[in-house]
mmCIF file of C-alpha atoms in Angstrom:
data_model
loop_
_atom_site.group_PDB
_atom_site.id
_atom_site.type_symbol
_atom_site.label_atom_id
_atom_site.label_comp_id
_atom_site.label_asym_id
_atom_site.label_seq_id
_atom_site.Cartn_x
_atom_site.Cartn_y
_atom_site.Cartn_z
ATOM 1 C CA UNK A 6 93.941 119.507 161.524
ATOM 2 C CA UNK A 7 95.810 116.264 161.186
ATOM 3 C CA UNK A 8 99.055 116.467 159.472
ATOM 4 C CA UNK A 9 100.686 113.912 157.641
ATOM 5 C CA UNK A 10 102.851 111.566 159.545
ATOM 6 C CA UNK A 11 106.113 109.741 157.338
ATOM 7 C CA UNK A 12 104.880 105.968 156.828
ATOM 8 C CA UNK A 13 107.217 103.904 158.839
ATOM 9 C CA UNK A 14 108.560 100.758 158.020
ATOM 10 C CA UNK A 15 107.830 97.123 159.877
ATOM 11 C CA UNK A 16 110.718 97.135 161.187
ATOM 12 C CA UNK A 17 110.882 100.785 162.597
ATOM 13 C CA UNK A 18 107.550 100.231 163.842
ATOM 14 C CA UNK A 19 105.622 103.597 165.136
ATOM 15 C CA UNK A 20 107.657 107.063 165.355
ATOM 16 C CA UNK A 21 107.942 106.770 169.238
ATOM 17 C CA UNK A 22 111.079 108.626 167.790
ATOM 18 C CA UNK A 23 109.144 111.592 166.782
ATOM 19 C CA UNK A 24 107.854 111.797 170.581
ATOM 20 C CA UNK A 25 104.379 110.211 169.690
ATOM 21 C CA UNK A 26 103.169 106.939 171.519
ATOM 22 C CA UNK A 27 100.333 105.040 170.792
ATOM 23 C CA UNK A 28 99.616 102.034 173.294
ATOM 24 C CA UNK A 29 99.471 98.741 172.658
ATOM 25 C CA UNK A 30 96.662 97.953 170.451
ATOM 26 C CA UNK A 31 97.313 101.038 167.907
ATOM 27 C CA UNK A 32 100.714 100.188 168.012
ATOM 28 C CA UNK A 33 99.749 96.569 166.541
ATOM 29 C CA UNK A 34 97.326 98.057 164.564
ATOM 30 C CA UNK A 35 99.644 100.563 162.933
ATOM 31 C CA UNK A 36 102.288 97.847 162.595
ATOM 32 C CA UNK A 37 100.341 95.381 160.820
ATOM 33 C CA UNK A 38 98.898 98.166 158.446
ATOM 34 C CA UNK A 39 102.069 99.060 157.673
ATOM 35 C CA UNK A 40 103.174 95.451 156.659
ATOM 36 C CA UNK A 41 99.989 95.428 154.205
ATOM 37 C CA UNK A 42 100.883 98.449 152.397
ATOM 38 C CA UNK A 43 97.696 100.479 154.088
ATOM 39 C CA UNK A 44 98.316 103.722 155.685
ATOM 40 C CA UNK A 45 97.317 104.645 158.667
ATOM 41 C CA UNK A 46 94.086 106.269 158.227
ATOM 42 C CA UNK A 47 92.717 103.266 156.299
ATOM 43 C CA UNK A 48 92.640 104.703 152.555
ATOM 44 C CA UNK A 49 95.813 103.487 150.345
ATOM 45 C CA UNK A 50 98.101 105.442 148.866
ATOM 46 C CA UNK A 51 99.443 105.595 145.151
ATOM 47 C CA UNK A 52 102.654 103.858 146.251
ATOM 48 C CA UNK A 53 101.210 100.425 146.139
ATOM 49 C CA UNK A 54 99.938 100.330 142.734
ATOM 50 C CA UNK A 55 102.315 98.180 141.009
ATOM 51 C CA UNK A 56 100.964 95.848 143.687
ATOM 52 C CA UNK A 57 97.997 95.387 142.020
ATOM 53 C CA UNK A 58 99.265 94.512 139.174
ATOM 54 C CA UNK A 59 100.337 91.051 140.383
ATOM 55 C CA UNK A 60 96.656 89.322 141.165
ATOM 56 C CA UNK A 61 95.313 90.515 137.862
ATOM 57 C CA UNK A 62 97.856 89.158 136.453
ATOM 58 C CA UNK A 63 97.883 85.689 138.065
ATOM 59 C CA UNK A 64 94.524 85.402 137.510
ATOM 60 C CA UNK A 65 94.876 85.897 133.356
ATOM 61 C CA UNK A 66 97.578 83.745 133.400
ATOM 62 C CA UNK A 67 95.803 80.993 135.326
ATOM 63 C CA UNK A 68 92.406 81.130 133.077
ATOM 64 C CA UNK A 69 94.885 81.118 129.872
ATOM 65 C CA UNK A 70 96.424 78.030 130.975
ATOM 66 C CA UNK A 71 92.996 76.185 132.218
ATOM 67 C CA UNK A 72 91.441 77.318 128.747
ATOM 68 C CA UNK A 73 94.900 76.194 126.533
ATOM 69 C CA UNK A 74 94.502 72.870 128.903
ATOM 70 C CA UNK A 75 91.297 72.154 127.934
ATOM 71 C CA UNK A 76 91.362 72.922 124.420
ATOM 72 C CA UNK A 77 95.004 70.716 124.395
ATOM 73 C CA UNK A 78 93.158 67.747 125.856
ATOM 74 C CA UNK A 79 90.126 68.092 123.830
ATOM 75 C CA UNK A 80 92.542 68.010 120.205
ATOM 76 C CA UNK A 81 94.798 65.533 121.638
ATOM 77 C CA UNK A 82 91.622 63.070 122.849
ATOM 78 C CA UNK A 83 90.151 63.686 119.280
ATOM 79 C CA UNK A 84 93.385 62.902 117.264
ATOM 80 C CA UNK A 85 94.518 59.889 119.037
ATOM 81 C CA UNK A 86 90.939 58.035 120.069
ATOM 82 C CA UNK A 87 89.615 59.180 116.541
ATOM 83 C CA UNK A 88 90.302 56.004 114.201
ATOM 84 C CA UNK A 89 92.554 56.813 110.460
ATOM 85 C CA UNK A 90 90.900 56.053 106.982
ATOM 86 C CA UNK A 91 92.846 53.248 105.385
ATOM 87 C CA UNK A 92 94.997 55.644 102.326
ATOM 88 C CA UNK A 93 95.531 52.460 99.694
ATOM 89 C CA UNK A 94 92.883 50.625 98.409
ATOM 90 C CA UNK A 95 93.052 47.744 95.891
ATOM 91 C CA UNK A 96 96.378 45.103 95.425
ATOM 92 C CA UNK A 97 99.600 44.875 95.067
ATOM 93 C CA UNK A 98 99.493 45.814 91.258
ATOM 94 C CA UNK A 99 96.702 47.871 91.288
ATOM 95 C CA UNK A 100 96.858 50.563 94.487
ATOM 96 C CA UNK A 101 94.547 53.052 94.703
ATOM 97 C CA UNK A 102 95.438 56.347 96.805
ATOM 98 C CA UNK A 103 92.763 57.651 98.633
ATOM 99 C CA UNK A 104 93.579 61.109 99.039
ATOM 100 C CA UNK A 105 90.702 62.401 101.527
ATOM 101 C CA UNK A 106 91.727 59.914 103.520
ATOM 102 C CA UNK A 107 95.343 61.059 103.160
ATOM 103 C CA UNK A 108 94.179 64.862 104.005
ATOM 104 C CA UNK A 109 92.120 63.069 107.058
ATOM 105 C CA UNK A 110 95.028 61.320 108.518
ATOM 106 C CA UNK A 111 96.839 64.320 108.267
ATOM 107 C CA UNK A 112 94.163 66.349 110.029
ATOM 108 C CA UNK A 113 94.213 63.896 112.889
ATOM 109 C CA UNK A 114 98.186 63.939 112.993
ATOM 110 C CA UNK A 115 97.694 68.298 113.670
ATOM 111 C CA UNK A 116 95.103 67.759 116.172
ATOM 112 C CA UNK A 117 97.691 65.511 118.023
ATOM 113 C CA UNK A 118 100.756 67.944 117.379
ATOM 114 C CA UNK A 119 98.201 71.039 118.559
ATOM 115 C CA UNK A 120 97.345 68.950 121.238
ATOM 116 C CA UNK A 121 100.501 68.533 122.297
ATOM 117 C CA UNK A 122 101.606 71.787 122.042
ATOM 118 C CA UNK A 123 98.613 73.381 123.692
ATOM 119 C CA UNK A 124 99.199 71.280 126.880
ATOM 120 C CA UNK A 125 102.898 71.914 126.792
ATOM 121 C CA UNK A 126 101.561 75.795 127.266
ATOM 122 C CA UNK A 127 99.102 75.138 129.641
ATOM 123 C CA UNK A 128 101.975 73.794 131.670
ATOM 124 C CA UNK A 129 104.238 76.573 130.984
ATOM 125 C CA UNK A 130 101.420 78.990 132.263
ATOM 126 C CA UNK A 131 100.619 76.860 135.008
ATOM 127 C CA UNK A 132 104.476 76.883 136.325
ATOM 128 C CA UNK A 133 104.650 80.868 135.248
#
C-alpha cells in the first residue's frame, strides 16, 4: 500500500533525506511536477485551486475588453463620421430652431462621449 509522501518543494527537490532515491529521470520528473503544482502520482491536489482561478479570469477580462473595444469604436466611428443636422433655419431676424435636429446632434455628441469612454475601458481591461 503506498503511503503518502510530504510534497517537496523545487528547491528541496526529492526526500533523498527521508532515505528514498529515485535516479535520474524520476528525480527530474518529480522535480518538474513539483514546480507545476502536480503531485507525484499525476492527479492534483486541492491546494492549487486558487490557481485556477487566474486563467478564467484573464480570459473574462480579455473578451470584456475586446467586446467594450469594439462596441467603443463602433459609437465613436458613428458619432464622428455621421454628419450634424443644421439646428437654425431661416435669417438673421427670423431663426427657426430645429429641435430634432438639436436632440440629433446631441445623440451624436453621446455616441462620441460613449465612445470614448468605452475605449478608455477596453484599455483599462486590456492593461488589467
Amino acid at each position: 500500500m503506498p503511503t503518502h509522501e510530504p510534497d517537496c518543494s523545487c528547491g528541496r527537490g526529492p526526500s533523498v533525506a527521508q532515505g528514498k532515491w529515485y535516479g535520474v529521470r524520476s528525480y527530474l520528473h518529480l522535480f518538474y511536477e513539483d514546480c507545476t503544482g502536480a503531485s507525484p502520482d499525476g492527479d492534483r491536489d486541492g491546494s492549487a485551486s486558487h490557481g485556477a482561478w487566474a486563467p478564467l479570469i484573464w480570459k473574462v477580462s480579455l473578451s470584456t475588453g475586446i467586446l467594450f473595444l469594439l462596441v467603443g469604436a463602433a459609437a465613436l466611428a458613428t458619432g464622428s463620421l455621421v454628419p450634424p443636422k443644421l439646428e437654425g433655419i431661416g435669417e438673421e431676424e427670423f431663426m427657426v430652431l430645429d429641435m430634432q435636429a438639436v436632440r440629433y446632434n446631441h445623440a451624436l455628441g453621446t455616441c462620441r462621449l460613449v465612445g470614448m469612454a468605452l475605449c478608455t475601458a477596453a484599455g483599462a481591461l486590456g492593461a488589467i
